[in-house]
Short mmCIF file of C-alpha atoms and ligand atoms in Angstrom, two decimals:
data_model
loop_
_atom_site.label_atom_id
_atom_site.label_comp_id
_atom_site.label_asym_id
_atom_site.label_seq_id
_atom_site.Cartn_x
_atom_site.Cartn_y
_atom_site.Cartn_z
CA MET A 1 -12.90 1.34 -17.62
CA ASP A 2 -14.61 0.08 -14.44
CA VAL A 3 -12.22 -1.86 -12.20
CA THR A 4 -12.81 -3.36 -8.92
CA VAL A 5 -10.21 -2.80 -6.20
CA GLY A 6 -10.28 -4.56 -2.98
CA VAL A 7 -9.29 -2.81 0.33
CA LEU A 8 -8.33 -5.11 3.13
CA ALA A 9 -10.59 -4.12 5.74
CA LEU A 10 -9.60 -6.11 8.84
CA GLN A 11 -8.28 -2.91 10.65
CA GLY A 12 -7.03 0.38 10.02
CA ASP A 13 -7.80 3.24 7.52
CA PHE A 14 -9.79 1.24 4.86
CA GLU A 15 -12.74 3.49 4.42
CA ALA A 16 -10.89 6.56 3.32
CA HIS A 17 -9.13 4.50 0.53
CA GLY A 18 -12.63 3.42 -0.51
CA ARG A 19 -13.70 6.95 -0.95
CA VAL A 20 -10.67 8.04 -3.00
CA LEU A 21 -11.10 5.04 -5.27
CA ARG A 22 -14.69 5.80 -5.82
CA ALA A 23 -13.81 9.42 -6.56
CA LEU A 24 -11.52 8.16 -9.31
CA GLY A 25 -14.07 5.94 -10.92
CA ALA A 26 -13.05 2.53 -9.56
CA GLU A 27 -15.41 0.19 -7.56
CA PRO A 28 -13.96 -0.53 -4.04
CA ARG A 29 -14.65 -3.74 -2.28
CA GLU A 30 -13.85 -4.29 1.37
CA VAL A 31 -12.03 -7.51 1.84
CA ARG A 32 -12.46 -9.52 4.96
CA VAL A 33 -12.21 -13.18 3.95
CA PRO A 34 -10.47 -15.01 1.08
CA ALA A 35 -13.69 -15.19 -0.96
CA ASP A 36 -13.74 -11.42 -1.12
CA LEU A 37 -10.56 -11.64 -3.28
CA ASP A 38 -12.14 -13.31 -6.11
CA GLY A 39 -12.02 -11.51 -9.34
CA LEU A 40 -10.34 -8.40 -7.98
CA ASP A 41 -8.34 -6.19 -10.38
CA GLY A 42 -6.21 -4.74 -7.63
CA LEU A 43 -5.80 -4.53 -3.93
CA ILE A 44 -4.94 -1.94 -1.39
CA ILE A 45 -3.61 -2.89 2.07
CA PRO A 46 -4.16 0.24 4.21
CA GLY A 47 -2.33 1.85 7.09
CA GLY A 48 -3.18 0.80 10.70
CA GLU A 49 -1.22 -1.41 13.06
CA SER A 50 0.76 -4.22 11.54
CA THR A 51 0.57 -6.60 14.55
CA THR A 52 -3.12 -6.40 14.69
CA MET A 53 -3.44 -6.70 10.88
CA THR A 54 -1.14 -9.78 10.94
CA LEU A 55 -3.38 -11.53 13.58
CA GLY A 56 -6.39 -10.73 11.44
CA ILE A 57 -4.79 -12.25 8.34
CA GLU A 58 -3.95 -15.25 10.31
CA ARG A 59 -7.26 -15.65 11.85
CA GLU A 60 -9.06 -15.25 8.47
CA GLY A 61 -6.65 -17.58 6.47
CA LEU A 62 -5.73 -14.70 4.22
CA ALA A 63 -2.10 -15.07 4.01
CA GLU A 64 -1.79 -17.59 1.22
CA PRO A 65 -4.69 -16.05 -0.84
CA LEU A 66 -3.12 -12.53 -0.64
CA ARG A 67 0.27 -14.17 -1.81
CA SER A 68 -1.40 -15.95 -4.69
CA LEU A 69 -3.01 -12.63 -5.77
CA GLY A 70 0.20 -10.79 -5.88
CA ALA A 71 1.97 -13.75 -7.51
CA ALA A 72 -0.63 -13.83 -10.24
CA GLY A 73 0.48 -10.28 -11.29
CA THR A 74 -2.54 -8.39 -9.63
CA PRO A 75 -1.48 -5.01 -8.68
CA VAL A 76 -1.15 -4.27 -4.92
CA LEU A 77 -0.59 -0.93 -3.12
CA GLY A 78 0.53 -1.13 0.52
CA THR A 79 0.49 2.05 2.50
CA CYS A 80 2.27 2.47 5.93
CA ALA A 81 1.24 -0.74 7.91
CA GLY A 82 0.41 -2.14 4.50
CA LEU A 83 4.03 -1.61 3.42
CA ILE A 84 5.07 -3.58 6.57
CA MET A 85 2.66 -6.40 5.48
CA LEU A 86 4.36 -6.68 2.08
CA ASP A 87 7.80 -7.19 3.48
CA ARG A 88 9.88 -10.40 3.85
CA ASP A 89 9.08 -10.74 7.60
CA HIS A 90 5.24 -10.59 6.92
CA LEU A 91 3.45 -11.68 3.65
CA GLY A 92 6.93 -11.76 1.81
CA MET A 93 5.27 -10.47 -1.29
CA MET A 94 8.07 -7.84 -1.90
CA ASP A 95 11.92 -8.37 -1.64
CA LEU A 96 12.41 -5.76 1.18
CA ARG A 97 12.61 -5.49 4.83
CA ALA A 98 10.53 -2.63 6.62
CA GLU A 99 11.77 -1.00 9.73
CA ARG A 100 8.59 -0.25 11.84
CA ASN A 101 8.26 3.14 13.58
CA ALA A 102 11.45 3.95 11.85
CA PHE A 103 11.11 7.77 12.32
CA GLY A 104 10.40 7.46 15.98
CA ARG A 105 6.92 7.09 17.44
CA GLN A 106 3.86 9.32 17.73
CA VAL A 107 6.27 12.40 18.28
CA ARG A 108 7.68 11.67 14.85
CA SER A 109 4.48 11.83 12.94
CA PHE A 110 5.04 14.68 10.35
CA GLU A 111 4.07 15.87 6.96
CA ALA A 112 6.49 16.45 4.03
CA ASP A 113 6.43 17.55 0.48
CA LEU A 114 7.72 14.60 -1.49
CA VAL A 115 8.97 14.43 -5.03
CA ILE A 116 7.97 10.95 -6.25
CA ASP A 117 9.43 9.40 -9.39
CA GLY A 118 6.68 9.00 -12.06
CA ILE A 119 4.24 11.44 -10.30
CA ASP A 120 3.91 14.65 -12.23
CA GLY A 121 2.52 18.01 -11.10
CA GLY A 122 4.83 19.01 -8.27
CA PRO A 123 5.43 17.41 -4.87
CA VAL A 124 2.96 15.20 -3.08
CA ARG A 125 1.90 16.20 0.50
CA ALA A 126 2.66 13.12 2.48
CA VAL A 127 1.45 12.39 5.97
CA PHE A 128 3.74 10.03 8.15
CA ILE A 129 2.25 8.45 11.22
CA ARG A 130 4.54 6.23 13.19
CA ALA A 131 5.71 5.28 9.69
CA PRO A 132 8.12 2.68 8.55
CA TRP A 133 11.04 3.13 5.90
CA VAL A 134 12.54 0.49 3.80
CA ALA A 135 15.68 -0.65 5.57
CA GLU A 136 16.83 -3.08 2.88
CA HIS A 137 15.69 -4.18 -0.41
CA GLY A 138 16.74 -6.44 -3.35
CA ASP A 139 17.74 -5.34 -6.85
CA GLY A 140 14.10 -5.78 -8.22
CA VAL A 141 12.91 -3.05 -6.09
CA THR A 142 12.89 0.56 -7.38
CA VAL A 143 12.98 3.48 -5.08
CA LEU A 144 10.65 6.33 -6.04
CA ALA A 145 11.11 8.67 -3.10
CA GLN A 146 13.22 9.11 0.05
CA VAL A 147 13.12 11.06 3.21
CA ASP A 148 16.51 11.62 4.86
CA GLY A 149 17.97 9.13 2.44
CA ARG A 150 15.64 6.37 3.43
CA PRO A 151 13.14 4.90 0.89
CA VAL A 152 9.45 5.64 1.61
CA ALA A 153 8.02 4.80 -1.69
CA VAL A 154 9.10 1.72 -3.76
CA GLN A 155 7.92 -0.43 -6.59
CA GLN A 156 8.59 -3.94 -7.53
CA GLY A 157 6.75 -5.05 -10.68
CA ARG A 158 3.04 -4.22 -10.19
CA LEU A 159 3.52 -4.04 -6.28
CA LEU A 160 3.68 -0.41 -4.92
CA ALA A 161 4.57 0.36 -1.34
CA ILE A 162 4.65 3.73 0.40
CA SER A 163 5.39 4.75 4.05
CA PHE A 164 2.80 7.42 4.36
CA HIS A 165 -0.98 8.00 4.27
CA PRO A 166 -2.09 9.28 0.68
CA GLU A 167 -5.82 8.87 1.59
CA LEU A 168 -5.77 11.61 4.42
CA THR A 169 -4.73 14.65 2.47
CA GLY A 170 -7.06 14.91 -0.42
CA GLU A 171 -4.13 13.90 -2.71
CA GLN A 172 -5.25 11.56 -5.39
CA ARG A 173 -2.16 11.13 -7.39
CA ILE A 174 -0.94 7.97 -5.61
CA HIS A 175 -4.26 6.19 -6.17
CA GLU A 176 -4.26 7.49 -9.79
CA ARG A 177 -0.87 5.99 -10.35
CA PHE A 178 -1.98 2.69 -8.88
CA LEU A 179 -5.18 2.70 -10.92
CA THR A 180 -3.11 3.30 -14.08
CA LEU A 181 -1.31 -0.09 -13.20
CA VAL A 182 -4.63 -1.86 -12.43
CA ARG A 183 -6.13 -0.66 -15.75
CA GLU A 184 -2.96 -1.72 -17.71
CA CYS A 185 -3.09 -5.12 -16.06
CA VAL A 186 -6.87 -5.48 -16.94
CA ALA A 187 -6.25 -4.56 -20.65
CA GLU A 188 -3.33 -6.97 -20.86
CA ARG A 189 -5.36 -9.78 -19.48
CA ALA A 190 -8.26 -9.01 -21.79
CA GLY A 191 -5.87 -8.96 -24.79
CA SER A 192 -4.10 -12.16 -24.09
N1 LIG B 1 3.38 1.89 13.24
C1 LIG B 1 2.41 1.18 12.63
C2 LIG B 1 2.78 -0.27 12.65
O1 LIG B 1 3.94 -0.57 12.88
C3 LIG B 1 2.08 1.61 11.29
C4 LIG B 1 1.58 3.05 11.31
C5 LIG B 1 0.60 3.32 10.29
O2 LIG B 1 0.20 2.46 9.45
N2 LIG B 1 0.23 4.64 10.20
O3 LIG B 1 1.99 -1.25 12.27
#
């Protein structure tokens, strides 16, 4: 089934996400203005720099349209800065608070083999770049993976957020899992 997945393309690592989506048979669409969200089956908010991304979202009037998309049940994946954007202090789409640069700054960029709930086939190679962790979260948020006891992959309904960069390692299982959510959602909507 062909699905169209938006990638917020104001700043950051959006092109690499587009390539992974295409490799998995989804149609990526770069999102820069609210009209780009029309008819999307899912959305990825990539890594980058959360302050710059926040300014871009404000400038383009994207905050409310992005919230509405999530509230309508459309799956969203936030990675790294994208996780920060989803938290209570930014778009407020997930019931969590992200701690920015939580592992320290540049010096604390690192890779780890991560066992993630719901992802089979062995650990996922995860690249952390000035990454956030989830400092607090509500009961509706499920923790899928941790580093040093800190949540780095979480899910709330059809919203997925991870601290690392799955688009940089050739790893496709995070995007595959996300696309499963997207395809389920499309099938459900078609059936109702
Ligand atoms: N440290 C960045 C921020 O706070 C996020 C880093 C990333 O997305 N790789 O916005």
